[in-house]
Amino acid sequence: IGKVSLSVDKEPPPVSCTCVAFAKTEAVGLLRKGWSKEMVLAAYTRAMAIRMSNLVNRVGLEKEFVITGGQSKNSGIVKRIEDALNVKTLPSPDWKKGELDPMIAGAIGAALFAKALYLKNKNN
């Protein structure tokens, strides 16, 4: 999806709806209006990148950061986040080379948090 979304000559406007329940209907409508699948994918990855960039701007942009989670594997989203924030992100671990899969970073963080909470409650 990421590579295909980056193959457009001009960025389309972002879609208004990123809710999965309504996104399919909107995507079908755009295709019926003559949008190419590349334009539709570019519009959705752009919309996701804008939403994520807005979240980053709310909490503050660190000088160096890495994108984790499923979106880290979508080059279209990563590129558009970098463009929106005017930064270059650190490379995500390459799970294909046996490095930590960036998609499970949140799960690892949750597990560490749960362990700390368990140990705190165990000692009280």
Tab-separated table of N, CA and C in Angstrom:
chain	number	residue	atom	x	y	z
A	1	ILE	N	0.834	-1.193	0.000
A	1	ILE	CA	0.000	0.000	0.000
A	1	ILE	C	0.874	1.250	0.000
A	2	GLY	N	1.903	1.245	0.832
A	2	GLY	CA	2.759	2.423	0.934
A	2	GLY	C	3.440	2.777	-0.365
A	3	LYS	N	4.067	1.776	-0.987
A	3	LYS	CA	4.775	2.035	-2.247
A	3	LYS	C	3.812	2.488	-3.333
A	4	VAL	N	2.656	1.843	-3.405
A	4	VAL	CA	1.658	2.220	-4.418
A	4	VAL	C	1.173	3.640	-4.161
A	5	SER	N	0.954	3.978	-2.892
A	5	SER	CA	0.452	5.319	-2.566
A	5	SER	C	1.459	6.409	-2.909
A	6	LEU	N	2.731	6.064	-2.940
A	6	LEU	CA	3.774	7.045	-3.255
A	6	LEU	C	4.001	7.208	-4.756
A	7	SER	N	3.299	6.423	-5.559
A	7	SER	CA	3.522	6.468	-7.006
A	7	SER	C	2.708	7.546	-7.720
A	8	VAL	N	1.953	8.352	-6.972
A	8	VAL	CA	1.147	9.405	-7.602
A	8	VAL	C	2.034	10.589	-7.978
A	9	ASP	N	1.656	11.269	-9.049
A	9	ASP	CA	2.411	12.449	-9.484
A	9	ASP	C	2.116	13.661	-8.614
A	10	LYS	N	0.864	13.767	-8.161
A	10	LYS	CA	0.426	14.902	-7.351
A	10	LYS	C	-0.383	14.358	-6.182
A	11	GLU	N	-0.133	14.911	-5.009
A	11	GLU	CA	-0.858	14.468	-3.821
A	11	GLU	C	-2.332	14.842	-3.927
A	12	PRO	N	-3.229	13.871	-3.768
A	12	PRO	CA	-4.651	14.205	-3.745
A	12	PRO	C	-5.017	14.782	-2.380
A	13	PRO	N	-6.175	15.407	-2.285
A	13	PRO	CA	-6.592	15.880	-0.962
A	13	PRO	C	-6.824	14.681	-0.051
A	14	PRO	N	-6.569	14.833	1.255
A	14	PRO	CA	-6.815	13.708	2.151
A	14	PRO	C	-8.308	13.427	2.237
A	15	VAL	N	-8.627	12.180	2.496
A	15	VAL	CA	-10.031	11.817	2.662
A	15	VAL	C	-10.518	12.361	3.994
A	16	SER	N	-11.815	12.522	4.094
A	16	SER	CA	-12.373	13.086	5.321
A	16	SER	C	-12.640	12.020	6.364
A	17	CYS	N	-12.798	10.796	5.928
A	17	CYS	CA	-13.217	9.737	6.836
A	17	CYS	C	-12.156	8.653	6.942
A	18	THR	N	-11.643	8.441	8.143
A	18	THR	CA	-10.713	7.344	8.351
A	18	THR	C	-11.349	6.241	9.182
A	19	CYS	N	-12.618	6.379	9.498
A	19	CYS	CA	-13.361	5.340	10.200
A	19	CYS	C	-13.544	4.163	9.243
A	20	VAL	N	-13.130	2.983	9.661
A	20	VAL	CA	-13.180	1.814	8.788
A	20	VAL	C	-14.585	1.545	8.278
A	21	ALA	N	-15.574	1.765	9.118
A	21	ALA	CA	-16.951	1.475	8.718
A	21	ALA	C	-17.391	2.310	7.523
A	22	PHE	N	-16.917	3.548	7.435
A	22	PHE	CA	-17.330	4.436	6.348
A	22	PHE	C	-16.267	4.586	5.258
A	23	ALA	N	-15.044	4.199	5.547
A	23	ALA	CA	-13.948	4.387	4.596
A	23	ALA	C	-14.161	3.604	3.310
A	24	LYS	N	-14.676	2.392	3.435
A	24	LYS	CA	-14.894	1.571	2.239
A	24	LYS	C	-15.881	2.246	1.298
A	25	THR	N	-16.960	2.764	1.851
A	25	THR	CA	-17.962	3.451	1.032
A	25	THR	C	-17.354	4.671	0.361
A	26	GLU	N	-16.572	5.437	1.120
A	26	GLU	CA	-15.939	6.622	0.552
A	26	GLU	C	-14.941	6.237	-0.543
A	27	ALA	N	-14.161	5.181	-0.310
A	27	ALA	CA	-13.178	4.740	-1.305
A	27	ALA	C	-13.863	4.304	-2.597
A	28	VAL	N	-14.942	3.552	-2.470
A	28	VAL	CA	-15.695	3.123	-3.656
A	28	VAL	C	-16.222	4.340	-4.404
A	29	GLY	N	-16.711	5.327	-3.665
A	29	GLY	CA	-17.211	6.556	-4.284
A	29	GLY	C	-16.127	7.296	-5.048
A	30	LEU	N	-14.929	7.351	-4.476
A	30	LEU	CA	-13.817	8.026	-5.150
A	30	LEU	C	-13.408	7.277	-6.419
A	31	LEU	N	-13.398	5.952	-6.344
A	31	LEU	CA	-13.075	5.157	-7.531
A	31	LEU	C	-14.114	5.371	-8.625
A	32	ARG	N	-15.377	5.467	-8.228
A	32	ARG	CA	-16.449	5.714	-9.208
A	32	ARG	C	-16.339	7.107	-9.828
A	33	LYS	N	-15.759	8.048	-9.078
A	33	LYS	CA	-15.558	9.408	-9.613
A	33	LYS	C	-14.363	9.469	-10.562
A	34	GLY	N	-13.642	8.372	-10.682
A	34	GLY	CA	-12.514	8.341	-11.600
A	34	GLY	C	-11.141	8.378	-10.960
A	35	TRP	N	-11.096	8.373	-9.637
A	35	TRP	CA	-9.803	8.345	-8.970
A	35	TRP	C	-9.143	6.992	-9.235
A	36	SER	N	-7.835	6.991	-9.426
A	36	SER	CA	-7.105	5.732	-9.561
A	36	SER	C	-6.924	5.120	-8.171
A	37	LYS	N	-6.625	3.823	-8.141
A	37	LYS	CA	-6.396	3.189	-6.833
A	37	LYS	C	-5.192	3.825	-6.143
A	38	GLU	N	-4.210	4.262	-6.933
A	38	GLU	CA	-3.043	4.937	-6.360
A	38	GLU	C	-3.442	6.239	-5.666
A	39	MET	N	-4.350	6.989	-6.286
A	39	MET	CA	-4.811	8.245	-5.680
A	39	MET	C	-5.592	7.978	-4.398
A	40	VAL	N	-6.436	6.946	-4.416
A	40	VAL	CA	-7.223	6.608	-3.224
A	40	VAL	C	-6.285	6.210	-2.085
A	41	LEU	N	-5.311	5.358	-2.380
A	41	LEU	CA	-4.360	4.947	-1.343
A	41	LEU	C	-3.527	6.129	-0.848
A	42	ALA	N	-3.147	7.014	-1.759
A	42	ALA	CA	-2.402	8.212	-1.354
A	42	ALA	C	-3.250	9.090	-0.441
A	43	ALA	N	-4.526	9.236	-0.764
A	43	ALA	CA	-5.420	10.065	0.049
A	43	ALA	C	-5.586	9.482	1.451
A	44	TYR	N	-5.716	8.159	1.547
A	44	TYR	CA	-5.880	7.538	2.866
A	44	TYR	C	-4.590	7.570	3.676
A	45	THR	N	-3.454	7.289	3.042
A	45	THR	CA	-2.203	7.349	3.800
A	45	THR	C	-1.897	8.786	4.212
A	46	ARG	N	-2.261	9.732	3.380
A	46	ARG	CA	-2.070	11.154	3.736
A	46	ARG	C	-2.959	11.533	4.921
A	47	ALA	N	-4.209	11.082	4.898
A	47	ALA	CA	-5.126	11.379	6.006
A	47	ALA	C	-4.600	10.798	7.314
A	48	MET	N	-4.090	9.568	7.266
A	48	MET	CA	-3.542	8.954	8.476
A	48	MET	C	-2.301	9.716	8.950
A	49	ALA	N	-1.450	10.109	8.018
A	49	ALA	CA	-0.237	10.849	8.377
A	49	ALA	C	-0.577	12.198	9.004
A	50	ILE	N	-1.584	12.863	8.475
A	50	ILE	CA	-2.005	14.155	9.037
A	50	ILE	C	-2.520	13.965	10.460
A	51	ARG	N	-3.347	12.939	10.666
A	51	ARG	CA	-3.868	12.686	12.019
A	51	ARG	C	-2.734	12.387	12.990
A	52	MET	N	-1.791	11.562	12.557
A	52	MET	CA	-0.674	11.204	13.426
A	52	MET	C	0.230	12.409	13.679
A	53	SER	N	0.462	13.221	12.672
A	53	SER	CA	1.283	14.429	12.834
A	53	SER	C	0.635	15.405	13.805
A	54	ASN	N	-0.677	15.522	13.735
A	54	ASN	CA	-1.393	16.388	14.674
A	54	ASN	C	-1.213	15.902	16.108
A	55	LEU	N	-1.237	14.584	16.310
A	55	LEU	CA	-1.009	14.034	17.650
A	55	LEU	C	0.410	14.344	18.126
A	56	VAL	N	1.376	14.173	17.249
A	56	VAL	CA	2.770	14.473	17.601
A	56	VAL	C	2.910	15.946	17.976
A	57	ASN	N	2.295	16.818	17.204
A	57	ASN	CA	2.383	18.253	17.497
A	57	ASN	C	1.744	18.602	18.833
A	58	ARG	N	0.720	17.850	19.232
A	58	ARG	CA	0.070	18.117	20.523
A	58	ARG	C	0.960	17.767	21.701
A	59	VAL	N	1.699	16.660	21.583
A	59	VAL	CA	2.532	16.224	22.709
A	59	VAL	C	3.956	16.755	22.625
A	60	GLY	N	4.326	17.261	21.474
A	60	GLY	CA	5.666	17.813	21.299
A	60	GLY	C	6.552	16.886	20.487
A	61	LEU	N	7.253	17.470	19.572
A	61	LEU	CA	8.114	16.720	18.668
A	61	LEU	C	9.502	16.581	19.267
A	62	GLU	N	9.954	15.358	19.398
A	62	GLU	CA	11.312	15.093	19.864
A	62	GLU	C	12.277	15.250	18.691
A	63	LYS	N	13.518	15.570	19.005
A	63	LYS	CA	14.518	15.752	17.957
A	63	LYS	C	14.699	14.462	17.159
A	64	GLU	N	14.764	13.351	17.852
A	64	GLU	CA	14.907	12.058	17.199
A	64	GLU	C	13.786	11.149	17.679
A	65	PHE	N	13.140	10.485	16.744
A	65	PHE	CA	12.110	9.524	17.120
A	65	PHE	C	11.971	8.473	16.032
A	66	VAL	N	11.367	7.378	16.425
A	66	VAL	CA	11.127	6.274	15.500
A	66	VAL	C	9.628	6.001	15.480
A	67	ILE	N	9.129	5.616	14.351
A	67	ILE	CA	7.714	5.273	14.230
A	67	ILE	C	7.576	3.782	14.499
A	68	THR	N	6.650	3.427	15.379
A	68	THR	CA	6.413	2.022	15.696
A	68	THR	C	4.977	1.663	15.360
A	69	GLY	N	4.655	0.419	15.549
A	69	GLY	CA	3.311	-0.053	15.241
A	69	GLY	C	3.192	-0.415	13.768
A	70	GLY	N	2.018	-0.817	13.379
A	70	GLY	CA	1.782	-1.243	12.009
A	70	GLY	C	2.090	-0.187	10.977
A	71	GLN	N	1.852	1.075	11.324
A	71	GLN	CA	2.108	2.158	10.371
A	71	GLN	C	3.583	2.292	10.031
A	72	SER	N	4.463	1.784	10.880
A	72	SER	CA	5.900	1.870	10.599
A	72	SER	C	6.292	1.035	9.388
A	73	LYS	N	5.432	0.103	9.020
A	73	LYS	CA	5.710	-0.758	7.866
A	73	LYS	C	5.102	-0.206	6.580
A	74	ASN	N	4.430	0.932	6.676
A	74	ASN	CA	3.792	1.539	5.504
A	74	ASN	C	4.623	2.748	5.079
A	75	SER	N	5.401	2.577	4.028
A	75	SER	CA	6.302	3.646	3.581
A	75	SER	C	5.554	4.911	3.172
A	76	GLY	N	4.312	4.765	2.723
A	76	GLY	CA	3.518	5.935	2.355
A	76	GLY	C	3.176	6.793	3.559
A	77	ILE	N	2.806	6.155	4.651
A	77	ILE	CA	2.490	6.891	5.878
A	77	ILE	C	3.760	7.506	6.461
A	78	VAL	N	4.829	6.713	6.536
A	78	VAL	CA	6.085	7.218	7.107
A	78	VAL	C	6.573	8.446	6.340
A	79	LYS	N	6.602	8.372	5.027
A	79	LYS	CA	7.068	9.497	4.197
A	79	LYS	C	6.197	10.726	4.409
A	80	ARG	N	4.894	10.520	4.481
A	80	ARG	CA	3.989	11.663	4.633
A	80	ARG	C	4.067	12.266	6.036
A	81	ILE	N	4.345	11.456	7.046
A	81	ILE	CA	4.565	11.995	8.396
A	81	ILE	C	5.839	12.842	8.396
A	82	GLU	N	6.883	12.311	7.791
A	82	GLU	CA	8.136	13.068	7.709
A	82	GLU	C	7.923	14.392	6.985
A	83	ASP	N	7.158	14.367	5.911
A	83	ASP	CA	6.882	15.603	5.169
A	83	ASP	C	6.058	16.582	6.002
A	84	ALA	N	5.031	16.065	6.689
A	84	ALA	CA	4.152	16.933	7.479
A	84	ALA	C	4.896	17.579	8.646
A	85	LEU	N	5.826	16.837	9.250
A	85	LEU	CA	6.568	17.350	10.403
A	85	LEU	C	7.898	17.985	10.009
A	86	ASN	N	8.249	17.868	8.744
A	86	ASN	CA	9.509	18.396	8.234
A	86	ASN	C	10.708	17.821	8.992
A	87	VAL	N	10.697	16.490	9.133
A	87	VAL	CA	11.768	15.774	9.828
A	87	VAL	C	12.080	14.488	9.071
A	88	LYS	N	13.170	13.870	9.463
A	88	LYS	CA	13.507	12.535	8.985
A	88	LYS	C	13.502	11.645	10.214
A	89	THR	N	12.644	10.632	10.227
A	89	THR	CA	12.565	9.748	11.385
A	89	THR	C	13.743	8.784	11.399
A	90	LEU	N	14.029	8.275	12.589
A	90	LEU	CA	15.043	7.234	12.699
A	90	LEU	C	14.502	5.979	12.023
A	91	PRO	N	15.360	5.179	11.448
A	91	PRO	CA	14.853	3.968	10.791
A	91	PRO	C	14.266	2.998	11.808
A	92	SER	N	13.160	2.384	11.444
A	92	SER	CA	12.553	1.360	12.292
A	92	SER	C	13.411	0.109	12.241
A	93	PRO	N	13.386	-0.695	13.299
A	93	PRO	CA	14.104	-1.968	13.243
A	93	PRO	C	13.614	-2.793	12.050
A	94	ASP	N	14.512	-3.518	11.437
A	94	ASP	CA	14.173	-4.323	10.264
A	94	ASP	C	13.813	-5.735	10.707
A	95	TRP	N	12.533	-5.977	10.887
A	95	TRP	CA	12.062	-7.271	11.370
A	95	TRP	C	12.383	-8.390	10.389
A	96	LYS	N	12.586	-8.061	9.117
A	96	LYS	CA	12.933	-9.090	8.132
A	96	LYS	C	14.353	-9.604	8.347
A	97	LYS	N	15.170	-8.817	9.045
A	97	LYS	CA	16.550	-9.215	9.340
A	97	LYS	C	16.675	-9.765	10.758
A	98	GLY	N	15.562	-10.065	11.381
A	98	GLY	CA	15.586	-10.634	12.718
A	98	GLY	C	15.641	-9.614	13.834
A	99	GLU	N	15.568	-8.325	13.496
A	99	GLU	CA	15.541	-7.295	14.532
A	99	GLU	C	14.138	-7.233	15.127
A	100	LEU	N	13.997	-6.549	16.227
A	100	LEU	CA	12.701	-6.426	16.889
A	100	LEU	C	11.652	-5.889	15.922
A	101	ASP	N	10.533	-6.550	15.860
A	101	ASP	CA	9.439	-6.114	14.989
A	101	ASP	C	8.831	-4.842	15.572
A	102	PRO	N	8.889	-3.719	14.842
A	102	PRO	CA	8.363	-2.460	15.381
A	102	PRO	C	6.861	-2.497	15.629
A	103	MET	N	6.185	-3.489	15.054
A	103	MET	CA	4.745	-3.573	15.230
A	103	MET	C	4.375	-4.007	16.653
A	104	ILE	N	5.310	-4.649	17.369
A	104	ILE	CA	4.978	-5.120	18.714
A	104	ILE	C	5.533	-4.222	19.818
A	105	ALA	N	6.079	-3.080	19.452
A	105	ALA	CA	6.657	-2.178	20.455
A	105	ALA	C	5.629	-1.774	21.506
A	106	GLY	N	4.409	-1.491	21.082
A	106	GLY	CA	3.357	-1.122	22.029
A	106	GLY	C	3.031	-2.256	22.985
A	107	ALA	N	3.009	-3.482	22.473
A	107	ALA	CA	2.727	-4.648	23.316
A	107	ALA	C	3.840	-4.859	24.338
A	108	ILE	N	5.075	-4.660	23.917
A	108	ILE	CA	6.202	-4.797	24.849
A	108	ILE	C	6.113	-3.728	25.936
A	109	GLY	N	5.799	-2.507	25.540
A	109	GLY	CA	5.629	-1.436	26.525
A	109	GLY	C	4.515	-1.739	27.511
A	110	ALA	N	3.401	-2.264	27.009
A	110	ALA	CA	2.280	-2.619	27.884
A	110	ALA	C	2.680	-3.734	28.845
A	111	ALA	N	3.442	-4.706	28.361
A	111	ALA	CA	3.889	-5.805	29.214
A	111	ALA	C	4.824	-5.297	30.308
A	112	LEU	N	5.731	-4.397	29.968
A	112	LEU	CA	6.635	-3.828	30.970
A	112	LEU	C	5.871	-3.005	32.004
A	113	PHE	N	4.878	-2.256	31.538
A	113	PHE	CA	4.047	-1.473	32.447
A	113	PHE	C	3.274	-2.405	33.383
A	114	ALA	N	2.706	-3.481	32.834
A	114	ALA	CA	1.950	-4.443	33.643
A	114	ALA	C	2.851	-5.114	34.672
A	115	LYS	N	4.071	-5.448	34.280
A	115	LYS	CA	5.012	-6.063	35.218
A	115	LYS	C	5.328	-5.107	36.362
A	116	ALA	N	5.586	-3.846	36.037
A	116	ALA	CA	5.889	-2.857	37.072
A	116	ALA	C	4.702	-2.680	38.013
A	117	LEU	N	3.505	-2.644	37.464
A	117	LEU	CA	2.301	-2.505	38.279
A	117	LEU	C	2.115	-3.723	39.179
A	118	TYR	N	2.356	-4.906	38.630
A	118	TYR	CA	2.248	-6.145	39.402
A	118	TYR	C	3.241	-6.137	40.564
A	119	LEU	N	4.486	-5.788	40.270
A	119	LEU	CA	5.510	-5.772	41.315
A	119	LEU	C	5.202	-4.729	42.384
A	120	LYS	N	4.672	-3.600	41.983
A	120	LYS	CA	4.305	-2.553	42.939
A	120	LYS	C	3.203	-3.052	43.867
A	121	ASN	N	2.175	-3.673	43.302
A	121	ASN	CA	1.057	-4.174	44.105
A	121	ASN	C	1.463	-5.371	44.953
A	122	LYS	N	2.378	-6.179	44.471
A	122	LYS	CA	2.854	-7.353	45.200
A	122	LYS	C	3.604	-6.933	46.459
A	123	ASN	N	4.330	-5.824	46.357
A	123	ASN	CA	5.126	-5.345	47.487
A	123	ASN	C	4.313	-4.514	48.477
A	124	ASN	N	3.079	-4.187	48.148
A	124	ASN	CA	2.243	-3.385	49.058
A	124	ASN	C	1.369	-4.233	49.896
